[in-house]
Structures are given as C-alpha cells and as structure tokens.
Short mmCIF file of C-alpha atoms (C1' of nucleotides) in Angstrom, two decimals:
data_model
loop_
_atom_site.label_atom_id
_atom_site.label_comp_id
_atom_site.label_asym_id
_atom_site.label_seq_id
_atom_site.Cartn_x
_atom_site.Cartn_y
_atom_site.Cartn_z
CA MET A 1 -11.16 0.49 30.41
CA ASN A 2 -8.41 3.02 29.23
CA ILE A 3 -7.03 1.95 26.00
CA GLY A 4 -3.77 0.84 27.24
CA GLN A 5 -5.79 -1.76 28.71
CA ALA A 6 -8.16 -2.57 25.49
CA ALA A 7 -4.75 -3.02 23.48
CA THR A 8 -3.55 -5.46 25.57
CA GLN A 9 -6.91 -7.70 26.11
CA SER A 10 -6.82 -7.34 22.65
CA GLY A 11 -3.93 -7.62 21.47
CA LEU A 12 -4.04 -4.72 19.31
CA PRO A 13 -1.50 -2.15 19.27
CA VAL A 14 -3.25 1.58 20.82
CA LYS A 15 -2.63 3.04 17.81
CA THR A 16 -4.79 0.30 15.69
CA LEU A 17 -7.46 1.17 18.22
CA ARG A 18 -7.94 4.67 18.01
CA TYR A 19 -7.45 3.83 13.89
CA TYR A 20 -10.46 1.55 14.20
CA GLU A 21 -12.37 3.75 15.73
CA GLU A 22 -11.60 6.84 13.30
CA ILE A 23 -12.89 4.50 11.11
CA GLY A 24 -15.73 3.25 12.33
CA LEU A 25 -15.09 -0.30 13.61
CA VAL A 26 -15.19 0.11 17.17
CA GLN A 27 -15.98 3.70 19.19
CA PRO A 28 -15.59 3.55 22.86
CA ALA A 29 -17.42 6.20 25.23
CA ARG A 30 -15.45 8.55 26.51
CA MET A 31 -14.75 9.57 30.17
CA ALA A 32 -16.21 12.51 31.25
CA GLY A 33 -14.00 15.23 32.32
CA ASN A 34 -10.29 14.08 30.69
CA ASP A 35 -12.07 12.54 27.27
CA TYR A 36 -9.85 9.51 27.94
CA ARG A 37 -11.23 6.35 25.60
CA ASP A 38 -13.43 4.11 27.85
CA TYR A 39 -13.61 0.80 26.39
CA SER A 40 -16.66 -1.51 27.52
CA ALA A 41 -16.14 -5.48 27.96
CA VAL A 42 -18.03 -5.41 24.60
CA ASP A 43 -16.07 -3.14 22.79
CA VAL A 44 -12.87 -5.19 23.59
CA GLU A 45 -14.78 -8.55 22.41
CA HIS A 46 -15.37 -7.00 19.28
CA LEU A 47 -11.80 -5.89 18.92
CA ARG A 48 -10.74 -9.46 20.16
CA PHE A 49 -12.75 -10.39 17.45
CA LEU A 50 -11.05 -8.27 14.59
CA GLN A 51 -8.01 -8.75 15.52
CA ARG A 52 -8.41 -12.85 14.92
CA ALA A 53 -10.70 -11.84 11.58
CA ARG A 54 -7.21 -9.46 10.61
CA ALA A 55 -5.11 -12.54 11.40
CA VAL A 56 -6.82 -14.99 9.15
CA GLY A 57 -6.18 -12.28 6.59
CA PHE A 58 -9.65 -10.50 5.65
CA SER A 59 -9.05 -7.04 4.37
CA LEU A 60 -10.84 -4.59 7.23
CA GLU A 61 -13.51 -3.94 4.80
CA VAL A 62 -14.54 -7.72 5.09
CA CYS A 63 -13.62 -7.59 8.71
CA ARG A 64 -16.44 -4.91 9.09
CA GLU A 65 -18.99 -6.69 7.19
CA LEU A 66 -17.97 -10.30 9.45
CA LEU A 67 -18.14 -7.90 12.69
CA ASP A 68 -21.70 -6.48 11.39
CA LEU A 69 -22.48 -10.61 11.07
CA TYR A 70 -20.87 -11.36 14.33
CA ARG A 71 -23.28 -8.40 16.04
CA ASP A 72 -26.49 -9.29 13.96
CA GLU A 73 -28.57 -11.97 15.49
CA ASN A 74 -30.53 -12.29 12.80
CA ARG A 75 -27.37 -13.13 10.28
CA ARG A 76 -27.72 -16.28 8.33
CA CYS A 77 -24.48 -18.84 8.51
CA SER A 78 -24.63 -19.04 4.73
CA GLN A 79 -23.64 -15.19 4.48
CA VAL A 80 -20.73 -16.30 6.85
CA LYS A 81 -19.50 -19.10 4.78
CA LYS A 82 -19.73 -16.77 1.93
CA LEU A 83 -17.28 -14.62 2.64
CA VAL A 84 -14.98 -17.50 4.01
CA LEU A 85 -15.09 -19.19 0.23
CA GLU A 86 -14.21 -15.97 -1.45
CA LYS A 87 -10.79 -15.42 0.96
CA ILE A 88 -10.05 -19.09 0.01
CA GLU A 89 -10.70 -18.60 -3.70
CA GLN A 90 -8.30 -15.30 -3.27
CA VAL A 91 -5.52 -17.32 -1.14
CA GLU A 92 -5.86 -19.54 -3.97
CA THR A 93 -5.15 -17.59 -6.91
CA GLN A 94 -1.98 -15.39 -4.74
CA LEU A 95 -0.52 -19.38 -4.10
CA GLN A 96 -1.03 -19.86 -7.94
CA GLU A 97 0.65 -16.34 -8.46
CA LEU A 98 3.35 -16.37 -6.23
CA HIS A 99 4.22 -20.69 -7.32
CA ALA A 100 4.98 -19.07 -10.57
CA LEU A 101 6.62 -16.67 -9.53
CA LYS A 102 8.85 -18.94 -7.56
CA SER A 103 9.49 -21.03 -10.63
CA ILE A 104 10.51 -18.04 -12.23
CA LEU A 105 12.77 -17.18 -10.31
CA SER A 106 14.18 -20.01 -9.22
CA ASP A 107 14.84 -20.63 -13.06
CA MET A 108 16.82 -17.68 -13.10
CA ALA A 109 18.95 -18.33 -10.18
CA ASN A 110 19.84 -22.46 -11.42
CA GLY A 111 20.43 -20.41 -14.74
CA CYS A 112 23.57 -17.86 -12.94
CA ALA A 113 26.68 -18.78 -12.36
CA GLY A 114 26.81 -16.52 -9.19
CA ASP A 115 30.80 -16.05 -9.48
CA GLU A 116 33.22 -12.94 -9.67
CA SER A 117 32.38 -12.06 -13.42
CA ALA A 118 30.70 -9.49 -14.89
CA ASP A 119 28.49 -11.52 -17.07
CA CYS A 120 24.78 -12.62 -15.67
CA THR A 121 22.42 -14.30 -17.05
CA ILE A 122 19.86 -12.83 -14.79
CA ILE A 123 20.26 -9.47 -15.85
CA GLU A 124 20.86 -11.02 -19.22
CA ALA A 125 16.58 -12.17 -18.83
CA LEU A 126 16.23 -9.11 -17.05
CA ALA A 127 17.25 -7.08 -19.96
CA GLN A 128 15.69 -9.27 -22.60
CA PRO A 129 17.22 -8.11 -25.72
CA LYS A 130 15.40 -10.23 -27.92
CA PRO A 131 12.50 -11.99 -26.59
CA SER A 132 14.18 -15.29 -27.90
CA PHE A 133 15.80 -15.65 -24.86
CA MET A 134 14.53 -17.35 -21.27
CA PRO A 135 11.28 -18.55 -22.67
CA PHE A 136 9.76 -17.97 -19.04
CA MET A 137 9.56 -14.32 -19.28
CA LEU A 138 7.06 -14.72 -21.96
CA VAL A 139 4.29 -15.55 -20.05
CA GLU A 140 4.56 -13.09 -17.12
CA SER A 141 3.64 -10.15 -19.31
CA SER A 142 0.02 -8.93 -18.72
CA SER A 143 0.27 -5.97 -17.01
CA MET B 1 10.70 10.18 -27.93
CA ASN B 2 7.62 11.48 -26.08
CA ILE B 3 6.26 9.94 -23.17
CA GLY B 4 3.56 8.36 -24.71
CA GLN B 5 5.59 6.06 -27.20
CA ALA B 6 8.04 5.23 -24.32
CA ALA B 7 5.35 3.96 -22.37
CA THR B 8 4.26 2.14 -25.06
CA GLN B 9 7.53 0.56 -25.93
CA SER B 10 8.42 0.10 -22.45
CA GLY B 11 4.99 -1.74 -21.79
CA LEU B 12 4.40 0.47 -18.54
CA PRO B 13 1.54 3.35 -18.52
CA VAL B 14 2.33 7.06 -18.84
CA LYS B 15 1.63 7.22 -15.14
CA THR B 16 4.26 5.05 -14.15
CA LEU B 17 6.90 6.71 -16.41
CA ARG B 18 6.51 9.94 -14.44
CA TYR B 19 6.62 8.43 -11.23
CA TYR B 20 9.85 6.36 -11.83
CA GLU B 21 11.40 10.00 -13.31
CA GLU B 22 9.75 11.59 -9.82
CA ILE B 23 11.64 9.02 -7.43
CA GLY B 24 14.97 9.25 -10.11
CA LEU B 25 14.67 5.81 -11.20
CA VAL B 26 14.70 6.92 -15.31
CA GLN B 27 15.32 10.96 -16.01
CA PRO B 28 14.87 11.49 -19.79
CA ALA B 29 16.02 14.85 -21.35
CA ARG B 30 13.25 17.26 -21.79
CA MET B 31 12.85 18.83 -25.19
CA ALA B 32 13.84 22.33 -25.65
CA GLY B 33 10.64 24.61 -25.98
CA ASN B 34 8.10 22.86 -24.92
CA ASP B 35 9.51 20.85 -22.10
CA TYR B 36 8.18 17.48 -23.17
CA ARG B 37 10.07 13.91 -21.93
CA ASP B 38 12.47 13.31 -24.47
CA TYR B 39 13.04 9.67 -24.06
CA SER B 40 16.55 8.03 -25.70
CA ALA B 41 16.62 4.26 -26.52
CA VAL B 42 19.07 3.47 -23.47
CA ASP B 43 15.59 5.52 -21.01
CA VAL B 44 13.60 3.16 -22.90
CA GLU B 45 15.35 -0.56 -22.57
CA HIS B 46 15.74 0.62 -19.02
CA LEU B 47 12.38 1.33 -18.81
CA ARG B 48 11.96 -2.17 -19.71
CA PHE B 49 14.13 -3.69 -17.61
CA LEU B 50 12.44 -2.53 -14.68
CA GLN B 51 9.19 -3.51 -16.23
CA ARG B 52 10.57 -7.07 -16.57
CA ALA B 53 12.20 -6.90 -13.23
CA ARG B 54 8.57 -5.50 -11.50
CA ALA B 55 6.67 -8.43 -13.09
CA VAL B 56 9.05 -10.90 -11.56
CA GLY B 57 8.17 -9.34 -7.93
CA PHE B 58 11.38 -7.31 -7.36
CA SER B 59 9.83 -3.82 -5.05
CA LEU B 60 10.74 -0.74 -6.59
CA GLU B 61 13.75 -0.19 -4.35
CA VAL B 62 15.12 -3.69 -5.22
CA CYS B 63 14.59 -2.79 -8.80
CA ARG B 64 16.98 -0.14 -8.22
CA GLU B 65 20.09 -2.08 -7.22
CA LEU B 66 19.20 -4.44 -10.24
CA LEU B 67 18.89 -1.60 -13.07
CA ASP B 68 22.12 -0.35 -10.97
CA LEU B 69 23.76 -3.23 -11.79
CA TYR B 70 22.51 -3.88 -15.20
CA ARG B 71 24.70 0.07 -15.88
CA ASP B 72 27.49 -1.30 -13.43
CA GLU B 73 30.02 -2.97 -15.72
CA ASN B 74 32.25 -4.06 -12.82
CA ARG B 75 29.08 -5.36 -11.23
CA ARG B 76 29.88 -8.82 -9.73
CA CYS B 77 27.05 -11.61 -10.75
CA SER B 78 27.34 -12.90 -7.26
CA GLN B 79 25.43 -9.14 -6.09
CA VAL B 80 22.98 -10.03 -8.73
CA LYS B 81 22.43 -14.23 -7.60
CA LYS B 82 22.19 -13.37 -4.30
CA LEU B 83 18.78 -10.17 -4.51
CA VAL B 84 17.48 -13.08 -6.33
CA LEU B 85 18.17 -15.37 -4.01
CA GLU B 86 17.11 -13.02 -1.16
CA LYS B 87 13.45 -12.58 -3.17
CA ILE B 88 13.34 -16.45 -3.66
CA GLU B 89 13.18 -16.54 0.36
CA GLN B 90 11.07 -13.90 0.77
CA VAL B 91 8.30 -16.15 -1.71
CA GLU B 92 8.62 -18.85 0.15
CA THR B 93 8.10 -17.33 3.25
CA GLN B 94 4.93 -15.83 1.88
CA LEU B 95 3.93 -19.36 0.21
CA GLN B 96 4.39 -20.83 4.10
CA GLU B 97 2.16 -18.15 5.08
CA LEU B 98 -0.28 -18.22 2.83
CA HIS B 99 -0.95 -22.00 3.15
CA ALA B 100 -1.34 -22.01 6.33
CA LEU B 101 -3.58 -19.48 6.41
CA LYS B 102 -5.63 -21.51 3.45
CA SER B 103 -5.54 -24.69 6.04
CA ILE B 104 -6.98 -22.33 8.40
CA LEU B 105 -9.59 -20.53 6.35
CA SER B 106 -10.44 -24.55 4.92
CA ASP B 107 -10.94 -26.09 8.54
CA MET B 108 -13.58 -22.71 9.11
CA ALA B 109 -15.18 -23.77 5.80
CA ASN B 110 -15.80 -27.45 6.68
CA GLY B 111 -16.56 -27.07 9.17
CA CYS B 112 -19.29 -24.90 8.63
CA ALA B 113 -23.15 -25.46 7.38
CA GLY B 114 -23.48 -22.32 5.76
CA ASP B 115 -27.20 -22.72 6.05
CA GLU B 116 -29.88 -20.43 6.92
CA SER B 117 -29.48 -20.46 10.87
CA ALA B 118 -27.73 -17.98 12.50
CA ASP B 119 -25.52 -20.30 14.32
CA CYS B 120 -22.01 -20.24 13.07
CA THR B 121 -18.97 -22.45 13.49
CA ILE B 122 -16.93 -19.38 11.77
CA ILE B 123 -18.20 -16.79 13.49
CA GLU B 124 -17.84 -18.44 16.82
CA ALA B 125 -14.36 -19.40 16.29
CA LEU B 126 -13.72 -15.70 15.63
CA ALA B 127 -15.00 -14.56 18.39
CA GLN B 128 -13.26 -17.82 20.45
CA PRO B 129 -15.35 -16.89 23.98
CA LYS B 130 -12.52 -19.78 25.30
CA PRO B 131 -9.14 -20.95 24.16
CA SER B 132 -10.78 -24.43 23.97
CA PHE B 133 -12.25 -24.08 21.08
CA MET B 134 -11.13 -24.17 17.35
CA PRO B 135 -7.39 -24.96 18.15
CA PHE B 136 -5.92 -23.81 14.90
CA MET B 137 -6.36 -20.49 15.74
CA LEU B 138 -4.18 -20.79 18.42
CA VAL B 139 -1.01 -21.07 16.15
CA GLU B 140 -1.41 -17.38 14.48
CA SER B 141 -1.62 -15.29 17.65
CA SER B 142 1.61 -13.66 17.09
CA SER B 143 0.87 -9.71 15.82
"C1'" DC C 1 6.48 19.28 43.32
"C1'" DT C 2 8.39 16.31 40.17
"C1'" DT C 3 8.91 12.15 37.29
"C1'" DG C 4 7.05 8.87 34.41
"C1'" DA C 5 3.71 6.82 32.57
"C1'" DC C 6 -0.50 7.35 30.74
"C1'" DC C 7 -3.84 9.88 27.91
"C1'" DT C 8 -4.93 13.62 23.53
"C1'" DT C 9 -4.34 15.29 18.73
"C1'" DA C 10 -2.98 16.28 14.35
"C1'" DC C 11 -0.42 16.07 10.58
"C1'" DA C 12 3.53 13.04 7.50
"C1'" DG C 13 4.86 8.72 5.88
"C1'" DT C 14 5.05 4.19 4.10
"C1'" DT C 15 4.14 0.99 -1.33
"C1'" DA C 16 3.58 1.82 -6.31
"C1'" DA C 17 1.45 4.03 -8.62
"C1'" DG C 18 -4.14 5.87 -10.38
"C1'" DG C 19 -7.31 9.41 -11.07
"C1'" DA C 20 -8.78 14.19 -11.40
"C1'" DA C 21 -8.15 19.11 -12.70
"C1'" DA C 22 -6.76 22.65 -15.03
"C1'" DG C 23 -4.07 24.30 -18.81
"C1'" DG C 24 0.12 24.22 -22.93
"C1'" DT C 25 0.86 22.06 -27.52
"C1'" DT C 26 0.44 19.49 -31.51
"C1'" DT C 27 -1.65 17.42 -35.24
"C1'" DA C 28 -5.33 16.46 -38.66
"C1'" DT C 29 -9.26 18.03 -40.83
"C1'" DG C 30 -13.06 21.02 -42.54
"C1'" DC D 1 -7.50 29.97 -40.39
"C1'" DA D 2 -9.91 27.61 -37.28
"C1'" DT D 3 -10.68 24.44 -34.43
"C1'" DA D 4 -11.27 19.61 -32.22
"C1'" DA D 5 -8.69 15.59 -30.96
"C1'" DA D 6 -4.32 13.75 -28.81
"C1'" DC D 7 -1.08 14.27 -26.73
"C1'" DC D 8 1.66 16.82 -23.12
"C1'" DT D 9 2.49 19.29 -18.32
"C1'" DT D 10 1.83 20.10 -12.88
"C1'" DT D 11 -0.22 19.71 -8.51
"C1'" DC D 12 -2.93 17.46 -5.58
"C1'" DC D 13 -6.19 13.55 -3.91
"C1'" DT D 14 -6.54 8.38 -2.93
"C1'" DT D 15 -5.38 3.63 -2.33
"C1'" DA D 16 -4.59 -0.25 2.95
"C1'" DA D 17 -3.48 -0.23 6.98
"C1'" DC D 18 -1.76 1.28 9.89
"C1'" DT D 19 3.18 3.31 12.34
"C1'" DG D 20 6.27 7.57 13.56
"C1'" DT D 21 6.68 12.07 15.65
"C1'" DA D 22 5.21 16.40 17.58
"C1'" DA D 23 3.24 18.57 21.07
"C1'" DG D 24 1.02 18.74 24.73
"C1'" DG D 25 -2.56 17.46 29.04
"C1'" DT D 26 -3.66 13.98 32.81
"C1'" DC D 27 -2.93 11.19 36.65
"C1'" DA D 28 -0.64 8.33 40.31
"C1'" DA D 29 3.55 7.61 43.04
"C1'" DG D 30 7.33 9.47 46.16
#
DNA sequence: CTTGACCTTACAGTTAAGGAAAGGTTTATG
DNA sequence: CATAAACCTTTCCTTAACTGTAAGGTCAAG
C-alpha cells in the first residue's frame, strides 16, 4: 500500500507518515524500482494506534512507549496504566492553570468598561505602576 | 541600564530581552564604545508590561498589540477588552478540550486492572480492532 | 504524448525562547 | 599592574510536531 492510502486508512496526513518514519516510529518497506513507501497492514495498524494515542493527548515520546508496549507480548498492564495516570495528572495540572488564568482574565474583563475612552483598567493592571493595584496579578509572578 | 539589570527589574531572563529586541518589541539604545544594550526606564516599563501580559497567557503576537495599545494615547478601551475577551474564549475552548481528554483518560484508567498481566483494556482501546469497542473513542476522531 | 495525480527528497517556517561556543569589556582583587 | 570573575556581544543549534514549498520522478488515463 502506498503512502496516500496508508494516510487515508490511518486518518493521518501524508506528511505525518513521512515524519513518523523519519523519527523511527513506523518504518515501511520500499517498493523495488520506484522507491515508493510500501505500508503493510501491520504498519497501518500501528499508525492508527498512534493516531488514537495522539488524539487523547499523549506526546509523541509517550506514544512511542505505548506503541512499544502494544508490540510487546510481555508487557505488563501496569506499565500502560502508569502512563495513563501520569497523563491524567498532567491534564489536571493544566486544568488548574487554565482555571487560574481564566479567573484572572475574567476579573480583568469584568473590571473594564470596554468603552471608547482611552482609560482602561486592563491596561492599568498590566502596567501595574505600583504592586498595590489589582491583587490577583501578584499570584502569578512565579516565572 | 545594561541588560542584566533590565532583566532583573523586569523579571525576564536576559535571553528573552535579546529575543524581544530581535523581534522588535523593545529595542534599547546602545552604549557608545562597547555596544552594550542600554535600557531606559521606559524600556523596562514596557518589558514589565510584556512580562505580565505573557504571565496571563497572551501570545507574543497579542502582547505586541497590547503593548502598542499601551503606548497609544488614542487607544480605545474597547480594543483592549476585545483582546481579553478573545483570550477568555480560547481558554474556555482549551478547558473544554482538556475536560474531554480527562474524562476519556479516566474512563481508560478506571477500566484497566493495572496488574502484571499482558492483557490491557487501555491498549485494546487504543488499538481498537473494531469501532464497536469503547464508544468514547469515536467522539474525538476529528483530526 | 501529455495531463494530472501520485510519489520522492530537501529545506524553511512555526512558538517562544534555552543552550552553547567563542570572544570582547569591566570590575574587583592580589 | 596583572588577572580572574562577572559581565556583555554575536551566531548557530535545539526544542515539538508537524506544515508548506520547491523541484523533480513515476504512473495511469485518454
């Protein structure tokens, strides 16, 4: 099967298949003569696995581990679950950060008239001439 | 003021200040003779503005717009608020996506024994030999 | 025979910097 | 005065996970 069909069947763009080959994730055979990539059914199965693992947010590095486990008859289920639990923790951390951001942004928006004047409490909050103004900004000055 | 002090006072790394100069955000004068960057008080003010705008999640592109508005005496408050409201929408979209991911990952983790056997419902869900298995995967096949 | 749809490689660009190399300047100290 | 530490400079490479573009080879249809 050539790359176009493999892309269609895996739900991934052609460019992505070339990229995955380049980084050693799924390396198809080559057709004699024209050097076209020749994807086997197993290759496509692996590509689909990757597509789904990416769709649930795993990094390519972790996808590689998952694919290795998928191919490994001697895997232990606990290894797989560990990766999922780690990912859940990451997602929870991101959710907390985004909630914090949203609350800051909402406070900013709510405190702002949004009219045609040049005075703007949002700009003032970001300029923050003295740290006494808009206390919610003080929480996020960690970086 | 040289770059190290400007970095300390703005809360940004030295490398970031050089980068911001390179992309035209804050371009300090140069000292005669040694060509060191020479940041004015206004430059540092702008750097601090950028630091805070980045800290609340605005992209550099939007930070540039915000900084332009900050410098613009004729800005309209509504322009600023528009950017904040757009950012809030982005954050909400991301929150929804992350909630969806978390629920998928949690379902996966909850359905998995996590023991020492090779059988793993997570791997099966990602492999998904037939689309009849684990219906929550069907929602996310948009990319 | 040519047109269009495939396929190939290689290189550049994206975001927002971080790191390293190789070297010039200034300041503190012996 | 010499020198070493602590600054500063530029340039290039790296990150994640691709996407876009250029320039060209191959294949099937009409």
